[in-house]
PDB file of C-alpha atoms in Angstrom:
ATOM      1  CA  ASP A   1      49.415 -49.409-116.608  1.00 58.00           C
ATOM      2  CA  ALA A   2      51.923 -47.149-114.589  1.00 61.00           C
ATOM      3  CA  LYS A   3      50.460 -44.012-113.282  1.00 86.00           C
ATOM      4  CA  THR A   4      53.118 -41.741-113.454  1.00 94.00           C
ATOM      5  CA  THR A   5      54.972 -40.053-116.435  1.00 95.00           C
ATOM      6  CA  GLN A   6      58.830 -40.020-116.108  1.00 97.00           C
ATOM      7  CA  PRO A   7      61.522 -38.811-118.782  1.00 98.00           C
ATOM      8  CA  THR A   8      62.864 -41.788-120.856  1.00 97.00           C
ATOM      9  CA  SER A   9      66.601 -40.598-120.115  1.00 97.00           C
ATOM     10  CA  MET A  10      68.893 -38.097-118.190  1.00 97.00           C
ATOM     11  CA  ASP A  11      72.461 -37.332-118.004  1.00 97.00           C
ATOM     12  CA  CYS A  12      74.081 -35.882-114.891  1.00 97.00           C
ATOM     13  CA  ALA A  13      77.652 -34.658-114.468  1.00 97.00           C
ATOM     14  CA  GLU A  14      79.429 -36.919-111.495  1.00 97.00           C
ATOM     15  CA  GLY A  15      79.641 -34.960-108.394  1.00 97.00           C
ATOM     16  CA  ARG A  16      76.261 -32.761-109.341  1.00 97.00           C
ATOM     17  CA  ALA A  17      72.935 -33.277-107.930  1.00 97.00           C
ATOM     18  CA  ALA A  18      70.662 -35.013-110.108  1.00 98.00           C
ATOM     19  CA  ASN A  19      67.169 -34.323-110.219  1.00 98.00           C
ATOM     20  CA  LEU A  20      64.741 -36.856-111.462  1.00 98.00           C
ATOM     21  CA  PRO A  21      61.103 -35.046-111.804  1.00 98.00           C
ATOM     22  CA  CYS A  22      58.262 -37.306-111.811  1.00 97.00           C
ATOM     23  CA  ASN A  23      54.158 -36.646-112.595  1.00 97.00           C
ATOM     24  CA  HIS A  24      51.324 -38.760-111.079  1.00 95.00           C
ATOM     25  CA  SER A  25      48.395 -36.281-111.618  1.00 94.00           C
ATOM     26  CA  THR A  26      45.953 -38.948-110.468  1.00 91.00           C
ATOM     27  CA  ILE A  27      47.249 -39.603-107.402  1.00 92.00           C
ATOM     28  CA  SER A  28      44.807 -40.256-104.697  1.00 89.00           C
ATOM     29  CA  GLY A  29      44.962 -39.407-101.112  1.00 86.00           C
ATOM     30  CA  ASN A  30      46.108 -42.160 -99.424  1.00 87.00           C
ATOM     31  CA  GLU A  31      48.778 -43.350-102.090  1.00 91.00           C
ATOM     32  CA  TYR A  32      52.409 -42.940-101.467  1.00 93.00           C
ATOM     33  CA  VAL A  33      55.239 -41.679-104.003  1.00 95.00           C
ATOM     34  CA  TYR A  34      57.956 -44.208-104.134  1.00 95.00           C
ATOM     35  CA  TRP A  35      60.889 -44.918-105.563  1.00 97.00           C
ATOM     36  CA  TYR A  36      63.212 -47.654-106.422  1.00 97.00           C
ATOM     37  CA  ARG A  37      65.744 -47.754-108.857  1.00 98.00           C
ATOM     38  CA  GLN A  38      67.549 -51.092-111.067  1.00 97.00           C
ATOM     39  CA  ILE A  39      71.303 -51.135-111.531  1.00 95.00           C
ATOM     40  CA  HIS A  40      71.466 -53.344-114.585  1.00 89.00           C
ATOM     41  CA  SER A  41      69.479 -56.049-114.175  1.00 80.00           C
ATOM     42  CA  GLN A  42      70.086 -56.650-110.350  1.00 93.00           C
ATOM     43  CA  GLY A  43      66.955 -56.298-108.126  1.00 96.00           C
ATOM     44  CA  PRO A  44      64.956 -53.148-107.824  1.00 97.00           C
ATOM     45  CA  GLN A  45      66.341 -51.450-104.713  1.00 97.00           C
ATOM     46  CA  TYR A  46      64.216 -48.897-102.540  1.00 95.00           C
ATOM     47  CA  ILE A  47      65.034 -45.568-102.898  1.00 97.00           C
ATOM     48  CA  ILE A  48      62.411 -43.558-100.629  1.00 96.00           C
ATOM     49  CA  HIS A  49      59.132 -42.858 -99.999  1.00 95.00           C
ATOM     50  CA  GLY A  50      56.675 -39.870 -99.010  1.00 94.00           C
ATOM     51  CA  LEU A  51      53.125 -39.107 -98.903  1.00 94.00           C
ATOM     52  CA  LYS A  52      52.828 -35.258 -98.913  1.00 92.00           C
ATOM     53  CA  ASN A  53      55.737 -33.835 -96.641  1.00 89.00           C
ATOM     54  CA  ASN A  54      59.241 -33.624 -98.445  1.00 94.00           C
ATOM     55  CA  GLU A  55      61.784 -36.234 -97.297  1.00 96.00           C
ATOM     56  CA  THR A  56      65.329 -37.150 -97.020  1.00 97.00           C
ATOM     57  CA  ASN A  57      67.448 -40.230 -95.958  1.00 96.00           C
ATOM     58  CA  GLU A  58      70.859 -41.093 -96.645  1.00 95.00           C
ATOM     59  CA  MET A  59      70.546 -41.922-100.084  1.00 95.00           C
ATOM     60  CA  ALA A  60      68.318 -38.946-101.450  1.00 98.00           C
ATOM     61  CA  SER A  61      66.107 -36.668-101.127  1.00 98.00           C
ATOM     62  CA  LEU A  62      61.779 -36.402-102.054  1.00 98.00           C
ATOM     63  CA  ILE A  63      60.485 -33.221-102.955  1.00 98.00           C
ATOM     64  CA  ILE A  64      56.527 -33.615-103.651  1.00 97.00           C
ATOM     65  CA  THR A  65      54.481 -30.519-104.554  1.00 96.00           C
ATOM     66  CA  GLU A  66      51.663 -29.151-102.826  1.00 95.00           C
ATOM     67  CA  ASP A  67      49.083 -30.475-104.875  1.00 95.00           C
ATOM     68  CA  ARG A  68      50.807 -34.244-105.365  1.00 95.00           C
ATOM     69  CA  LYS A  69      50.636 -34.204-108.944  1.00 95.00           C
ATOM     70  CA  SER A  70      54.457 -34.251-108.901  1.00 96.00           C
ATOM     71  CA  SER A  71      57.602 -34.819-107.010  1.00 97.00           C
ATOM     72  CA  THR A  72      61.163 -34.759-108.103  1.00 98.00           C
ATOM     73  CA  LEU A  73      64.016 -37.435-106.484  1.00 98.00           C
ATOM     74  CA  ILE A  74      67.411 -35.704-105.757  1.00 98.00           C
ATOM     75  CA  LEU A  75      70.395 -37.802-105.537  1.00 98.00           C
ATOM     76  CA  PRO A  76      72.719 -34.587-104.084  1.00 97.00           C
ATOM     77  CA  HIS A  77      76.026 -35.478-105.021  1.00 95.00           C
ATOM     78  CA  ALA A  78      76.001 -38.522-108.012  1.00 96.00           C
ATOM     79  CA  THR A  79      78.474 -40.859-108.281  1.00 97.00           C
ATOM     80  CA  LEU A  80      79.182 -43.435-111.233  1.00 96.00           C
ATOM     81  CA  ARG A  81      77.233 -45.992-109.200  1.00 95.00           C
ATOM     82  CA  ASP A  82      74.304 -44.324-109.227  1.00 97.00           C
ATOM     83  CA  THR A  83      73.594 -45.051-113.063  1.00 97.00           C
ATOM     84  CA  ALA A  84      70.354 -46.964-113.009  1.00 97.00           C
ATOM     85  CA  VAL A  85      66.860 -46.852-114.358  1.00 97.00           C
ATOM     86  CA  TYR A  86      65.122 -45.175-111.146  1.00 98.00           C
ATOM     87  CA  TYR A  87      61.360 -45.878-111.041  1.00 97.00           C
ATOM     88  CA  CYS A  88      58.706 -43.422-109.775  1.00 97.00           C
ATOM     89  CA  ILE A  89      55.779 -45.356-108.275  1.00 95.00           C
ATOM     90  CA  VAL A  90      52.287 -44.288-106.774  1.00 92.00           C
ATOM     91  CA  ASN A  91      51.444 -47.539-104.384  1.00 83.00           C
ATOM     92  CA  ARG A  92      49.574 -48.153-101.403  1.00 74.00           C
ATOM     93  CA  ASP A  93      51.077 -51.016 -99.395  1.00 63.00           C
ATOM     94  CA  ASP A  94      50.224 -53.286-103.051  1.00 83.00           C
ATOM     95  CA  LYS A  95      51.796 -54.917-105.502  1.00 91.00           C
ATOM     96  CA  ILE A  96      53.940 -52.229-107.547  1.00 93.00           C
ATOM     97  CA  ILE A  97      53.396 -51.961-111.180  1.00 91.00           C
ATOM     98  CA  PHE A  98      56.622 -50.507-112.612  1.00 93.00           C
ATOM     99  CA  GLY A  99      56.931 -48.096-115.766  1.00 92.00           C
ATOM    100  CA  LYS A 100      59.611 -47.723-117.809  1.00 93.00           C
ATOM    101  CA  GLY A 101      61.527 -45.292-115.572  1.00 96.00           C
ATOM    102  CA  THR A 102      64.208 -42.530-116.428  1.00 98.00           C
ATOM    103  CA  ARG A 103      67.538 -44.116-117.348  1.00 97.00           C
ATOM    104  CA  LEU A 104      69.780 -42.121-115.689  1.00 98.00           C
ATOM    105  CA  HIS A 105      73.812 -41.716-116.638  1.00 97.00           C
ATOM    106  CA  ILE A 106      76.116 -40.479-114.628  1.00 97.00           C
ATOM    107  CA  LEU A 107      79.114 -38.872-116.723  1.00 95.00           C
ATOM    108  CA  PRO A 108      82.826 -38.568-115.448  1.00 93.00           C
TER     109      PRO A 108
ATOM    110  CA  GLU B   1      71.750 -55.668 -93.008  1.00 81.00           C
ATOM    111  CA  PRO B   2      69.053 -58.472 -93.718  1.00 86.00           C
ATOM    112  CA  GLU B   3      68.430 -59.182 -97.497  1.00 94.00           C
ATOM    113  CA  VAL B   4      66.330 -61.331 -99.436  1.00 97.00           C
ATOM    114  CA  THR B   5      68.084 -63.906-100.986  1.00 97.00           C
ATOM    115  CA  GLN B   6      67.027 -66.257-104.090  1.00 98.00           C
ATOM    116  CA  THR B   7      68.332 -69.299-105.468  1.00 97.00           C
ATOM    117  CA  PRO B   8      69.770 -70.644-107.957  1.00 97.00           C
ATOM    118  CA  SER B   9      71.313 -67.407-109.454  1.00 97.00           C
ATOM    119  CA  HIS B  10      70.912 -69.142-112.614  1.00 98.00           C
ATOM    120  CA  GLN B  11      68.420 -72.051-113.848  1.00 97.00           C
ATOM    121  CA  VAL B  12      68.639 -73.349-117.045  1.00 98.00           C
ATOM    122  CA  THR B  13      65.874 -76.319-118.494  1.00 98.00           C
ATOM    123  CA  GLN B  14      64.420 -77.382-121.292  1.00 97.00           C
ATOM    124  CA  MET B  15      61.007 -76.381-122.755  1.00 98.00           C
ATOM    125  CA  GLY B  16      58.399 -78.609-120.759  1.00 97.00           C
ATOM    126  CA  GLN B  17      59.944 -79.138-117.346  1.00 98.00           C
ATOM    127  CA  GLU B  18      59.217 -78.270-114.277  1.00 98.00           C
ATOM    128  CA  VAL B  19      61.145 -75.915-112.438  1.00 98.00           C
ATOM    129  CA  ILE B  20      61.487 -74.421-108.685  1.00 97.00           C
ATOM    130  CA  LEU B  21      62.749 -71.111-107.961  1.00 98.00           C
ATOM    131  CA  ARG B  22      63.477 -70.382-104.117  1.00 97.00           C
ATOM    132  CA  CYS B  23      63.670 -67.566-102.228  1.00 98.00           C
ATOM    133  CA  VAL B  24      64.249 -66.833 -98.434  1.00 97.00           C
ATOM    134  CA  PRO B  25      62.360 -63.577 -97.557  1.00 96.00           C
ATOM    135  CA  ILE B  26      63.827 -61.517 -94.578  1.00 95.00           C
ATOM    136  CA  SER B  27      62.430 -63.210 -91.323  1.00 91.00           C
ATOM    137  CA  ASN B  28      60.199 -60.694 -89.670  1.00 88.00           C
ATOM    138  CA  HIS B  29      58.609 -59.911 -92.813  1.00 92.00           C
ATOM    139  CA  LEU B  30      54.784 -60.624 -93.853  1.00 91.00           C
ATOM    140  CA  TYR B  31      54.142 -60.045 -97.333  1.00 94.00           C
ATOM    141  CA  PHE B  32      55.669 -61.464-100.270  1.00 96.00           C
ATOM    142  CA  TYR B  33      55.945 -61.005-104.014  1.00 97.00           C
ATOM    143  CA  TRP B  34      56.821 -62.514-107.359  1.00 98.00           C
ATOM    144  CA  TYR B  35      57.925 -60.223-110.177  1.00 98.00           C
ATOM    145  CA  ARG B  36      59.480 -61.235-113.733  1.00 98.00           C
ATOM    146  CA  GLN B  37      61.609 -58.544-116.404  1.00 97.00           C
ATOM    147  CA  ILE B  38      61.717 -60.563-119.617  1.00 97.00           C
ATOM    148  CA  LEU B  39      65.423 -59.163-121.449  1.00 94.00           C
ATOM    149  CA  GLY B  40      65.040 -55.466-122.171  1.00 92.00           C
ATOM    150  CA  GLN B  41      61.354 -54.765-120.847  1.00 94.00           C
ATOM    151  CA  LYS B  42      59.495 -53.924-117.836  1.00 94.00           C
ATOM    152  CA  VAL B  43      59.664 -55.418-114.275  1.00 96.00           C
ATOM    153  CA  GLU B  44      55.945 -57.332-114.546  1.00 97.00           C
ATOM    154  CA  PHE B  45      54.249 -58.181-111.209  1.00 96.00           C
ATOM    155  CA  LEU B  46      53.399 -61.941-110.790  1.00 98.00           C
ATOM    156  CA  VAL B  47      51.511 -62.814-107.551  1.00 98.00           C
ATOM    157  CA  SER B  48      51.350 -61.373-103.781  1.00 96.00           C
ATOM    158  CA  PHE B  49      51.041 -63.832-101.100  1.00 95.00           C
ATOM    159  CA  TYR B  50      50.079 -63.048 -97.176  1.00 93.00           C
ATOM    160  CA  ASN B  51      49.077 -64.925 -94.474  1.00 90.00           C
ATOM    161  CA  ASN B  52      49.482 -68.744 -96.564  1.00 90.00           C
ATOM    162  CA  GLU B  53      47.332 -67.700 -99.359  1.00 94.00           C
ATOM    163  CA  ILE B  54      47.388 -65.894-102.373  1.00 96.00           C
ATOM    164  CA  SER B  55      46.413 -61.806-102.325  1.00 95.00           C
ATOM    165  CA  GLU B  56      46.363 -61.034-105.801  1.00 95.00           C
ATOM    166  CA  LYS B  57      47.941 -62.501-109.083  1.00 96.00           C
ATOM    167  CA  SER B  58      48.262 -61.203-112.829  1.00 96.00           C
ATOM    168  CA  GLU B  59      47.217 -62.254-116.002  1.00 95.00           C
ATOM    169  CA  ILE B  60      50.821 -63.733-116.754  1.00 96.00           C
ATOM    170  CA  PHE B  61      50.393 -66.091-113.370  1.00 97.00           C
ATOM    171  CA  ASP B  62      47.897 -68.887-114.934  1.00 94.00           C
ATOM    172  CA  ASP B  63      47.569 -72.319-114.106  1.00 95.00           C
ATOM    173  CA  GLN B  64      51.129 -73.756-114.910  1.00 96.00           C
ATOM    174  CA  PHE B  65      52.521 -71.145-111.983  1.00 98.00           C
ATOM    175  CA  SER B  66      52.176 -71.920-108.418  1.00 97.00           C
ATOM    176  CA  VAL B  67      53.532 -70.321-104.836  1.00 97.00           C
ATOM    177  CA  GLU B  68      54.249 -71.960-101.937  1.00 95.00           C
ATOM    178  CA  ARG B  69      55.599 -71.039 -98.446  1.00 92.00           C
ATOM    179  CA  PRO B  70      56.292 -74.454 -97.024  1.00 85.00           C
ATOM    180  CA  ASP B  71      57.983 -73.583 -94.315  1.00 86.00           C
ATOM    181  CA  GLY B  72      58.732 -70.100 -91.792  1.00 77.00           C
ATOM    182  CA  SER B  73      61.334 -69.247 -93.988  1.00 86.00           C
ATOM    183  CA  ASN B  74      61.216 -69.939 -97.813  1.00 93.00           C
ATOM    184  CA  PHE B  75      59.104 -69.004-100.399  1.00 96.00           C
ATOM    185  CA  THR B  76      58.879 -70.508-103.770  1.00 97.00           C
ATOM    186  CA  LEU B  77      57.532 -70.137-107.525  1.00 98.00           C
ATOM    187  CA  LYS B  78      56.831 -73.455-109.293  1.00 98.00           C
ATOM    188  CA  ILE B  79      56.419 -73.644-112.839  1.00 98.00           C
ATOM    189  CA  ARG B  80      54.805 -76.434-113.884  1.00 96.00           C
ATOM    190  CA  SER B  81      55.988 -76.735-117.565  1.00 95.00           C
ATOM    191  CA  THR B  82      58.204 -74.661-119.081  1.00 97.00           C
ATOM    192  CA  LYS B  83      57.670 -72.555-122.288  1.00 97.00           C
ATOM    193  CA  LEU B  84      60.282 -70.769-124.179  1.00 97.00           C
ATOM    194  CA  GLU B  85      58.659 -67.735-123.288  1.00 97.00           C
ATOM    195  CA  ASP B  86      59.018 -68.041-119.451  1.00 97.00           C
ATOM    196  CA  SER B  87      62.518 -67.567-120.086  1.00 98.00           C
ATOM    197  CA  ALA B  88      63.161 -64.101-118.077  1.00 98.00           C
ATOM    198  CA  MET B  89      64.690 -62.722-114.460  1.00 98.00           C
ATOM    199  CA  TYR B  90      62.395 -63.913-111.675  1.00 98.00           C
ATOM    200  CA  PHE B  91      62.590 -61.530-108.513  1.00 98.00           C
ATOM    201  CA  CYS B  92      61.254 -62.054-105.066  1.00 98.00           C
ATOM    202  CA  ALA B  93      60.401 -59.313-103.024  1.00 97.00           C
ATOM    203  CA  SER B  94      59.267 -59.323 -99.302  1.00 96.00           C
ATOM    204  CA  ARG B  95      58.036 -56.512 -96.971  1.00 93.00           C
ATOM    205  CA  PRO B  96      56.675 -55.937 -93.202  1.00 90.00           C
ATOM    206  CA  ASP B  97      53.367 -54.237 -92.621  1.00 82.00           C
ATOM    207  CA  ARG B  98      52.916 -50.792 -94.685  1.00 74.00           C
ATOM    208  CA  ALA B  99      56.356 -50.373 -95.905  1.00 81.00           C
ATOM    209  CA  GLU B 100      58.456 -50.780 -98.877  1.00 91.00           C
ATOM    210  CA  GLN B 101      59.236 -53.889-100.901  1.00 95.00           C
ATOM    211  CA  TYR B 102      63.067 -55.558-100.483  1.00 96.00           C
ATOM    212  CA  PHE B 103      64.094 -57.342-103.701  1.00 97.00           C
ATOM    213  CA  GLY B 104      66.075 -59.966-104.044  1.00 98.00           C
ATOM    214  CA  PRO B 105      69.100 -60.234-106.692  1.00 97.00           C
ATOM    215  CA  GLY B 106      66.652 -62.648-109.022  1.00 98.00           C
ATOM    216  CA  THR B 107      66.847 -65.660-110.747  1.00 98.00           C
ATOM    217  CA  ARG B 108      67.453 -66.323-114.187  1.00 98.00           C
ATOM    218  CA  LEU B 109      65.750 -68.582-115.880  1.00 98.00           C
ATOM    219  CA  THR B 110      66.632 -69.493-119.624  1.00 98.00           C
ATOM    220  CA  VAL B 111      64.270 -72.381-121.506  1.00 98.00           C
ATOM    221  CA  THR B 112      65.828 -74.084-124.029  1.00 97.00           C
TER     222      THR B 112
END
């Protein structure tokens, strides 16, 4: 089973920041937090990952709490093309166990 | 930017037939994976492959399934005798050492 808990769905207005939460209270010290997304039956797409520190790349920012039990993925200026299922995954260079993810709807 | 490719994009086969799904991982990657996604369900891990051998497989990956890296570029998934319940999207993924996985666009397998 997936080791994370995410809301089933979320809405966000186009142009606003989308903040997707994830709980991973049983994460162990050497496990990373990864985020992937899947746009309508396409292959999952890597977004970002982190261990302890907050991370930012061209797609998103990842905020990890100090106790590492939860994190938030931030899409700073959501567009309609960001409509997808977003998966928060706890992993250590291993197979990915996908949960149901959060279905993010970007509203025009 | 290099990407994982998969062929065919859609395969239709009759129950009991053998199918081979093909993947070309990114060239300098070391670890290879197959996943599947039945329509409307979660993406499920099937098998991981490293150093020319299976490193882990799931309960789904029974004796009907096999994987092979026949040359330096291709990575194949064979289903020996397909069943109706094998109908799904099959995704190949690869990664370099200690990094994220890159997924291909998938092969839609329809078993009739």
